[in-house]
Tab-separated table of C-alpha atoms and ligand atoms in Angstrom:
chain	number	residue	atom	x	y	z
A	17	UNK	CA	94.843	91.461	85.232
A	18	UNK	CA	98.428	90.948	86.191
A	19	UNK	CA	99.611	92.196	82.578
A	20	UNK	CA	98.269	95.865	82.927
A	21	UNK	CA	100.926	98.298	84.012
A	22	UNK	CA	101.000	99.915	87.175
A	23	UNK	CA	101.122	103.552	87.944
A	24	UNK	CA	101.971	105.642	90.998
A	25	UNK	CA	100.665	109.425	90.631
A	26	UNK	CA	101.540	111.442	94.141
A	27	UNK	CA	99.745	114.179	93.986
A	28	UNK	CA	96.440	112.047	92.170
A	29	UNK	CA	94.055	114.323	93.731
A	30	UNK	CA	95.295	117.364	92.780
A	31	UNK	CA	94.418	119.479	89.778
A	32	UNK	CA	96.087	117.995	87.282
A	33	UNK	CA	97.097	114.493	88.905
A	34	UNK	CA	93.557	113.681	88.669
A	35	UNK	CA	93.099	114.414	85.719
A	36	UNK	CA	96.217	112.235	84.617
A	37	UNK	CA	94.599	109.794	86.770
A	38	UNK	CA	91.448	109.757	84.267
A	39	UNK	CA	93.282	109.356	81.446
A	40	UNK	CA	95.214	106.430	83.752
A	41	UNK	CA	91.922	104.636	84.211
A	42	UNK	CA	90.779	105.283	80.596
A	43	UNK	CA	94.138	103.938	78.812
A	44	UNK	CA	93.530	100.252	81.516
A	45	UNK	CA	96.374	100.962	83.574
A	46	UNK	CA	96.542	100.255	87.409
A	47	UNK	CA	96.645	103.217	89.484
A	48	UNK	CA	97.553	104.480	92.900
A	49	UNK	CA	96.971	107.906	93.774
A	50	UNK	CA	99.186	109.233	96.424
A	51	UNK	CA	98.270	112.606	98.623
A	52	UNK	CA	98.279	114.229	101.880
A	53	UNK	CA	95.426	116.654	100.595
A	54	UNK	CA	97.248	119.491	101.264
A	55	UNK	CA	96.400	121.385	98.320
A	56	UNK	CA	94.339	118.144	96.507
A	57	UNK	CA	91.062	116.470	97.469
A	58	UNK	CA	89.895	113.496	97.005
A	59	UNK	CA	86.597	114.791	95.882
A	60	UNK	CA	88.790	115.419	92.621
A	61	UNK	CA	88.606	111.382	92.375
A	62	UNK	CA	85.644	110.791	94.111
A	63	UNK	CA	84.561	109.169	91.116
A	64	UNK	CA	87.366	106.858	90.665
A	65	UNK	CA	87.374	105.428	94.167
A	66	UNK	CA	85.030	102.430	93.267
A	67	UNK	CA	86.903	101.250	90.114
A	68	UNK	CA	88.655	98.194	90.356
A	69	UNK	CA	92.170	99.396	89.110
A	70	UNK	CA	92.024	102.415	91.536
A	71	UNK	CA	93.414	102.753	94.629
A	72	UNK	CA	93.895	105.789	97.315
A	73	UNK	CA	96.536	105.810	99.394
A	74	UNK	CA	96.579	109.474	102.356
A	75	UNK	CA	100.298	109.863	101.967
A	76	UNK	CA	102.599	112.472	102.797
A	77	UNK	CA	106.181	111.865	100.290
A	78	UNK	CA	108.486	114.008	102.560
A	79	UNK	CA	108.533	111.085	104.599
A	80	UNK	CA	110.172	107.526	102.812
A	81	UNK	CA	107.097	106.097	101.165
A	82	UNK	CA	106.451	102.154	101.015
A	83	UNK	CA	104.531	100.448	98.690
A	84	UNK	CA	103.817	96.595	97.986
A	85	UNK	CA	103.905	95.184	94.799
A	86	UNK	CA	105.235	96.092	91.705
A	87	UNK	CA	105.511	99.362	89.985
A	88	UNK	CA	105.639	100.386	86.308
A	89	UNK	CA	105.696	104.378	86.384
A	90	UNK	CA	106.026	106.748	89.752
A	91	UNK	CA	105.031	110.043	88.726
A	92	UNK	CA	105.736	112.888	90.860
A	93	UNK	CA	102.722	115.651	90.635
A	94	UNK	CA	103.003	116.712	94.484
A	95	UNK	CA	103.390	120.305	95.440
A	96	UNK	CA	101.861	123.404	96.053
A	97	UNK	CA	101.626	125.126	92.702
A	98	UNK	CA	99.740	128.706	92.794
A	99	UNK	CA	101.976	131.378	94.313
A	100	UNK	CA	99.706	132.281	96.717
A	101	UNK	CA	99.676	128.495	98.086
A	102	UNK	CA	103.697	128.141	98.110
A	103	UNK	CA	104.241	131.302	99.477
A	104	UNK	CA	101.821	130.228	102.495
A	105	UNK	CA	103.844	126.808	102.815
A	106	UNK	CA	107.132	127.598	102.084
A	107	UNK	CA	109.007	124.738	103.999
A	108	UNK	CA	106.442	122.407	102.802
A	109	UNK	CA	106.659	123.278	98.752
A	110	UNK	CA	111.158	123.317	99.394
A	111	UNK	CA	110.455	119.803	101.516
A	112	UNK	CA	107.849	118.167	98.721
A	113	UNK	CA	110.633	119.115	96.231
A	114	UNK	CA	113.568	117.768	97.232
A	115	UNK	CA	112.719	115.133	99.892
A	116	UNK	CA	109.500	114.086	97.987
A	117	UNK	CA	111.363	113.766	94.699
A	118	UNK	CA	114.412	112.093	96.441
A	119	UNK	CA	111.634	109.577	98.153
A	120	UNK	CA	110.067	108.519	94.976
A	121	UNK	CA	113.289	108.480	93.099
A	122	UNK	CA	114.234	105.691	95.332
A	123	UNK	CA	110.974	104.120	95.413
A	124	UNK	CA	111.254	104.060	91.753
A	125	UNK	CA	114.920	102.470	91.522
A	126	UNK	CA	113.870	100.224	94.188
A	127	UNK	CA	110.844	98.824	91.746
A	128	UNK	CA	112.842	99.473	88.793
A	129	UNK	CA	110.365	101.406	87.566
A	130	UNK	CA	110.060	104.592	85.474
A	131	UNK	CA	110.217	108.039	87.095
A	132	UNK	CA	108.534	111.604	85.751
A	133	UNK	CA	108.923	114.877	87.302
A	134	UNK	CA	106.231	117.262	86.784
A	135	UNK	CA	108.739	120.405	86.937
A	136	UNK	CA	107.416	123.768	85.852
A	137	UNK	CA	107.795	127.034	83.748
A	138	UNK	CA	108.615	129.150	87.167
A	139	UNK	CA	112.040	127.248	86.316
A	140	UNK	CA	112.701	129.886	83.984
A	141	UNK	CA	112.275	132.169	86.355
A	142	UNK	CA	111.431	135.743	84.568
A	143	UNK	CA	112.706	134.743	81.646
A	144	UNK	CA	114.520	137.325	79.370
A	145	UNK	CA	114.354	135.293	75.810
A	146	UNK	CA	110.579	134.621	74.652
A	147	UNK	CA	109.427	131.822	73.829
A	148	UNK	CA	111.156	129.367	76.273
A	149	UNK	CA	112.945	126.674	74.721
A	150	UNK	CA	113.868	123.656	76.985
A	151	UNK	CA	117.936	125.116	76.875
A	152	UNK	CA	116.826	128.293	78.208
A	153	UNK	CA	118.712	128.235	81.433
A	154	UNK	CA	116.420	130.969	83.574
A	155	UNK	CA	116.781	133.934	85.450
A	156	UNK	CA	115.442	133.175	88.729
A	157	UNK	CA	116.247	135.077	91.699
A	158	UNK	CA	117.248	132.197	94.268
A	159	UNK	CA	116.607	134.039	97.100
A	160	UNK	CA	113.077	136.127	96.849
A	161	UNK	CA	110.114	134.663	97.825
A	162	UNK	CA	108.683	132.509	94.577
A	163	UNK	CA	112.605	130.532	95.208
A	164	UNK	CA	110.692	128.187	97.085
A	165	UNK	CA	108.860	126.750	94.346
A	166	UNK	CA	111.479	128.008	91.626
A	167	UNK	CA	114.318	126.283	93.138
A	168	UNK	CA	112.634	123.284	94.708
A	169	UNK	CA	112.118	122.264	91.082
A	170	UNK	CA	115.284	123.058	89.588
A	171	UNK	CA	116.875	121.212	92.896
A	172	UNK	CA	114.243	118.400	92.155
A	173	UNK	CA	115.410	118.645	88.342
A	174	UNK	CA	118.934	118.368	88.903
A	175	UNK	CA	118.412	115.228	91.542
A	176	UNK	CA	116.373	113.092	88.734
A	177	UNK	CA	118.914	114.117	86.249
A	178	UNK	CA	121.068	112.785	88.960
A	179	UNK	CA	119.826	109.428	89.427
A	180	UNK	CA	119.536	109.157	85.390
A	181	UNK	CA	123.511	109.421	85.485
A	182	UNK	CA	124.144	107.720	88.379
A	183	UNK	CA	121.633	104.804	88.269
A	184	UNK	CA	120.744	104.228	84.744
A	185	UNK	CA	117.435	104.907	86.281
A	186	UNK	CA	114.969	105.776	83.450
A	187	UNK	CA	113.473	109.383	83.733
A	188	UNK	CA	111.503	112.245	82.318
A	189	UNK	CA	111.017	115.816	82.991
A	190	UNK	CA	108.256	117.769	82.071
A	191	UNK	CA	107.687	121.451	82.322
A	192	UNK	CA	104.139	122.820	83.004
A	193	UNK	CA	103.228	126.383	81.704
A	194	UNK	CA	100.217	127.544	83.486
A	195	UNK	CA	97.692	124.874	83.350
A	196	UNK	CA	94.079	125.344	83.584
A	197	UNK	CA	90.630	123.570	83.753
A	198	UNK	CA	88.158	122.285	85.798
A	199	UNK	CA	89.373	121.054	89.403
A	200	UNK	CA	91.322	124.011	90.183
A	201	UNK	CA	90.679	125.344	93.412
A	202	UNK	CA	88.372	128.383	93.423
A	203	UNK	CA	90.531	129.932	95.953
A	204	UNK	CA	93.655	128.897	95.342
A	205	UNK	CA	94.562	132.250	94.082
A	206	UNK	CA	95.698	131.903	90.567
A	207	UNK	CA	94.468	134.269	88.251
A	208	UNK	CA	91.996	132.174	86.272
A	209	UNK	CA	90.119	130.563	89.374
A	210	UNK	CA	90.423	134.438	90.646
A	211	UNK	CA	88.977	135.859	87.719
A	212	UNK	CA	86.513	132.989	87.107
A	213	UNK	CA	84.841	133.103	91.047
A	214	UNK	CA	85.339	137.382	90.832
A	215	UNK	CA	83.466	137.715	87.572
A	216	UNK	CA	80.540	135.089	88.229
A	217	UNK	CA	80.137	136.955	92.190
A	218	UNK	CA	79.910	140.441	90.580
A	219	UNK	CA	83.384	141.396	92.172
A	220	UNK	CA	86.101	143.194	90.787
A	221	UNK	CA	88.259	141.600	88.808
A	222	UNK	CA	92.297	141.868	90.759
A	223	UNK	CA	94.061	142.594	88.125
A	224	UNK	CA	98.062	142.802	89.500
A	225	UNK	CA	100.462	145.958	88.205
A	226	UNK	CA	99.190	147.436	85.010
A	227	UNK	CA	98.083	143.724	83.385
A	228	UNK	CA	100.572	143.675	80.679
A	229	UNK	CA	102.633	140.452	81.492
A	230	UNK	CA	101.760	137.638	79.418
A	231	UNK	CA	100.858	133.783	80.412
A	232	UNK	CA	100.098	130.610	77.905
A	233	UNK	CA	97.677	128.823	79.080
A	234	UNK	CA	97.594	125.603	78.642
A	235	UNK	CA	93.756	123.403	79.129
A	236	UNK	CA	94.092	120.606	82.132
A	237	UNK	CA	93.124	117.691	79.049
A	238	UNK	CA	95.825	119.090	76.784
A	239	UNK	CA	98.264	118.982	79.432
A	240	UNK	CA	98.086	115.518	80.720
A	241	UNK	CA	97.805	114.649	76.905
A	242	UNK	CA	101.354	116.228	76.628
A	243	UNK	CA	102.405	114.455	80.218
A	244	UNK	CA	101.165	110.683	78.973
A	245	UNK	CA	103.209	110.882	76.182
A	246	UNK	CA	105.982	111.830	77.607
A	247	UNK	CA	105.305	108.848	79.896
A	248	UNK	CA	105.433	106.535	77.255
A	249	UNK	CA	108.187	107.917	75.655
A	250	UNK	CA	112.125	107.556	75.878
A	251	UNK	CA	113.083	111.333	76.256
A	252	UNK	CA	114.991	111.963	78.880
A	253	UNK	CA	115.749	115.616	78.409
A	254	UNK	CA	113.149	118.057	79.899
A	255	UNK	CA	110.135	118.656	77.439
A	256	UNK	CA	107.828	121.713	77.877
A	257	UNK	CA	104.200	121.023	77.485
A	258	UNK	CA	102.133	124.389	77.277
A	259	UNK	CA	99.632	126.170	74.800
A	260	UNK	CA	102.297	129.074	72.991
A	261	UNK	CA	98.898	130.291	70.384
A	262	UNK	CA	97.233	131.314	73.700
A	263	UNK	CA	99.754	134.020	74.824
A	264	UNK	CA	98.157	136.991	76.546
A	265	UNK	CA	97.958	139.614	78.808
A	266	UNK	CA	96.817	139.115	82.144
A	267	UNK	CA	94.646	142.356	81.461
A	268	UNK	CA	92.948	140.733	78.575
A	269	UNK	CA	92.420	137.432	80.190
A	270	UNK	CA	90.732	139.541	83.155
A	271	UNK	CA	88.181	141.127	80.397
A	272	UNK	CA	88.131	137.610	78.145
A	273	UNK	CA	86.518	136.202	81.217
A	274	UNK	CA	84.506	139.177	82.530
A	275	UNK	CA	83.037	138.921	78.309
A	276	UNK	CA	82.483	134.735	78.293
A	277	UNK	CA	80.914	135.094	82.097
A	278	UNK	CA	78.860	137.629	80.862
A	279	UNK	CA	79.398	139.663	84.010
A	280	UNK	CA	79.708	143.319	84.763
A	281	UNK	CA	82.334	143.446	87.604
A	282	UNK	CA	84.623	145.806	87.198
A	283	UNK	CA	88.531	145.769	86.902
A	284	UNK	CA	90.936	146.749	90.085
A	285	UNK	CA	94.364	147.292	89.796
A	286	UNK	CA	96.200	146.060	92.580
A	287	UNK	CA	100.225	145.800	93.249
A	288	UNK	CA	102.292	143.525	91.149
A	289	UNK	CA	103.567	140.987	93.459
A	290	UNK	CA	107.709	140.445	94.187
A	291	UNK	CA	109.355	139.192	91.258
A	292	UNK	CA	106.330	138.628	89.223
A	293	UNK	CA	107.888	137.368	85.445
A	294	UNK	CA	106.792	139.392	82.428
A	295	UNK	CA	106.137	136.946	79.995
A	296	UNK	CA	105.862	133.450	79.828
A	297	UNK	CA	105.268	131.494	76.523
A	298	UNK	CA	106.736	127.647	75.776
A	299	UNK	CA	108.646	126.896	72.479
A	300	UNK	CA	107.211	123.587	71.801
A	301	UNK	CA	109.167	122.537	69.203
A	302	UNK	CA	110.426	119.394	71.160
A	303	UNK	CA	106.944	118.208	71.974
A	304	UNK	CA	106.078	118.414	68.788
A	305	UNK	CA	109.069	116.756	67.371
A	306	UNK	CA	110.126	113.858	69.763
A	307	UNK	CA	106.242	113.307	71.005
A	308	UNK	CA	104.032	114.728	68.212
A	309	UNK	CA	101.999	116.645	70.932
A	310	UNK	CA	100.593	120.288	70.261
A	311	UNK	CA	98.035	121.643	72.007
A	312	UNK	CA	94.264	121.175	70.512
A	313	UNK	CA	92.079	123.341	73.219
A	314	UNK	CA	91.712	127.252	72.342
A	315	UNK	CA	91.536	129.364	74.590
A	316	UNK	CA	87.666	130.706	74.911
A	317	UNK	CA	86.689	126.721	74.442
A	318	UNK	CA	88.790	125.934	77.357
A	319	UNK	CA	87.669	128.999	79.761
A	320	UNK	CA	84.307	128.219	78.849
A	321	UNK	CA	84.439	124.620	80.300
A	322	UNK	CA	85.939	125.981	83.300
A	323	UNK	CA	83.494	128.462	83.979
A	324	UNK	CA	80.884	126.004	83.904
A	325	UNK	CA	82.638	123.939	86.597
A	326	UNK	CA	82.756	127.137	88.631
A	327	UNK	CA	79.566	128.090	88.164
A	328	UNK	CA	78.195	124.394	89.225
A	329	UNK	CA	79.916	124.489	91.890
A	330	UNK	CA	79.069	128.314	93.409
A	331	UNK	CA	75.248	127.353	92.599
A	332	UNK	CA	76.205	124.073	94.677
A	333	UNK	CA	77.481	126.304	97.447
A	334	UNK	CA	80.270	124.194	97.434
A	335	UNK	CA	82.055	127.649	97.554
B	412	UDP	N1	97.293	137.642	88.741
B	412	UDP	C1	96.439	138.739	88.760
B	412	UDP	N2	95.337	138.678	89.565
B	412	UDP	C2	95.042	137.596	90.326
B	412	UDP	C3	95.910	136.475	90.292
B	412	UDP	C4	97.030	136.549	89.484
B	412	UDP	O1	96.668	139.744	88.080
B	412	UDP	O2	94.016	137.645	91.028
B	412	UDP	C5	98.472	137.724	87.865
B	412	UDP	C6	99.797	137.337	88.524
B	412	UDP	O3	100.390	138.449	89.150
B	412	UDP	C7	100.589	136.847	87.332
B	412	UDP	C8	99.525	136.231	86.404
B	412	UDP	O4	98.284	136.793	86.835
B	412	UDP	O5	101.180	137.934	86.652
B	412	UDP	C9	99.449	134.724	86.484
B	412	UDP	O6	99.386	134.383	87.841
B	412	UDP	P1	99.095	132.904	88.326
B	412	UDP	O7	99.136	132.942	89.812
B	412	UDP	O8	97.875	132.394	87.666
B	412	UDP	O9	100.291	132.055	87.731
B	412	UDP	P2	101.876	132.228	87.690
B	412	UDP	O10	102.269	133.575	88.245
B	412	UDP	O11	102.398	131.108	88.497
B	412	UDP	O12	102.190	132.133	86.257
């Protein structure tokens, strides 16, 4: 018992920290899941909460955090993370990412214990080079309203990188592009839970502007994949983890959806919201090369599995 490895995840019960959280369980590690369910739940590891090498812990990680016993990872998936959410909590997404980050950095250098960032795409800002390689520097505007989230990351970025060169203390950085899957929130305003709850209500679809900007999305089981072996990994440098073959326009995600749902809502256009980037698609050519991670989930497979959490849970009435 004492041998297996110990994991903090803040932000467990989010979207994708529970999911990491599975894979946690599933690989034998130890772990303690960390929230203040401000965008998580812990229904999202409602099924973990009688396994012996799980724990839950109601924390918030803008305040110093304290935990007994040792620790062999402290991974930091706390924040806000749809646009909609971070441009409701503004103070709260700029506090989780620099006095969360600083709070687990020095929990981890207190348990001498290895530290990953879940950073983000956004850090490119609207990028003006496509794909995105890791040495992209951005071209974010620091002071419009998606800086909260933009810059909290890069500030969080720049503070592990800190510690790294300061400390010795071990790190990784890993940039999310647009993960999606079951245990998103069906209102957290992101365009697939959007189009997802829209299309199986018989609402129009919201399309924003005219639909042409691009995502990559990137399936929840793919991601965490992509985040484990990072994990386990010595790369310091940032590493993008994303789904580049899945590139497409918001437009044709809207009617992608509308087609697997088999609905007939119809499309609305609505205004393109402040700063909105144009295109967004990883180069994954690290991944690939320093953790042999690529992507396996297409795109209809992975929509299709989310729709059917969606659906089970509007026929639930659990929305
Ligand atoms: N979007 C949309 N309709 C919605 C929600 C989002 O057209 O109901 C657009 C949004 O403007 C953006 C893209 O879809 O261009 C992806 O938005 P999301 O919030 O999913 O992620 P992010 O902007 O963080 O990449």
């Amino acid at each position: 018992m004492s041998k297996e490895k110990r994991v903090l995840v803040a932000g467990g019960a989010g979207f994708l920290g529970s999911h990491l959280c599975d894979l946690l369980i599933r690989e034998g590690y130890r772990v303690l899941c960390v929230d203040n369910y401000c965008t998580g739940t812990p229904r999202n590891v409602a099924h973990l909460t009688d396994h012996p090498r799980f724990e839950l812990l109601q924390a918030d990680i803008t305040e110093p955090i304290d935990v007994e016993g040792p620790l062999d990872y402290v991974l930091n998936l706390a924040s806000p993370a749809s646009p909609p959410d971070y441009l409701r909590l503004p103070i709260e997404t700029m506090r989780t990412g620099a006095w969360g980050t600083y709070h687990l950095l020095e929990l981890a250098r207190q348990k001498e214990a290895v530290f990953l960032l879940a950073s983000t795409s956004e850090v490119y800002g609207d990028p003006t080079i496509s794909p995105q390689p890791e040495d992209y520097w951005g071209n974010v505007n620091p002071i419009g309203p998606r800086s909260v989230y933009d810059e909290a990351k890069r500030f969080a970025e720049a503070m592990t990188m800190a510690y790294h060169r300061t400390y010795g203390l071990q790190t990784r950085i890993v940039r999310i592009f647009n993960a999606y899957g079951p245990r998103m929130r069906p209102n957290d305003g992101r365009a697939v839970p959007n189009f997802i709850t829209q299309a199986l209500r018989g609402e129009d679809l919201t399309v924003y502007g005219d639909g042409s900007q691009t995502r990559s999305l990137c399936y929840a089981l793919d991601e965490v994949e992509g985040i484990y072996r990072l994990m386990l990994s010595d790369v310091t440098v940032p590493v993008n983890i994303g789904n580049p073959s899945t590139e497409i326009t918001i437009l044709r995600l809207a009617e992608t959806i509308r087609r697997l749902t088999g609905s007939r809502s119809r499309i609305r256009f609505l205004p393109l919201p402040e700063d909105d980037p144009k295109q967004r698609r990883p180069d994954i050519t690290r991944a690939r090369a320093l953790l042999g991670w690529e992507p396996k989930t297409d795109l209809e497979t992975g929509l299709k599995h989310t729709i059917e959490y969606f659906r089970e849970l509007i026929e639930r009435g659990e929305v």
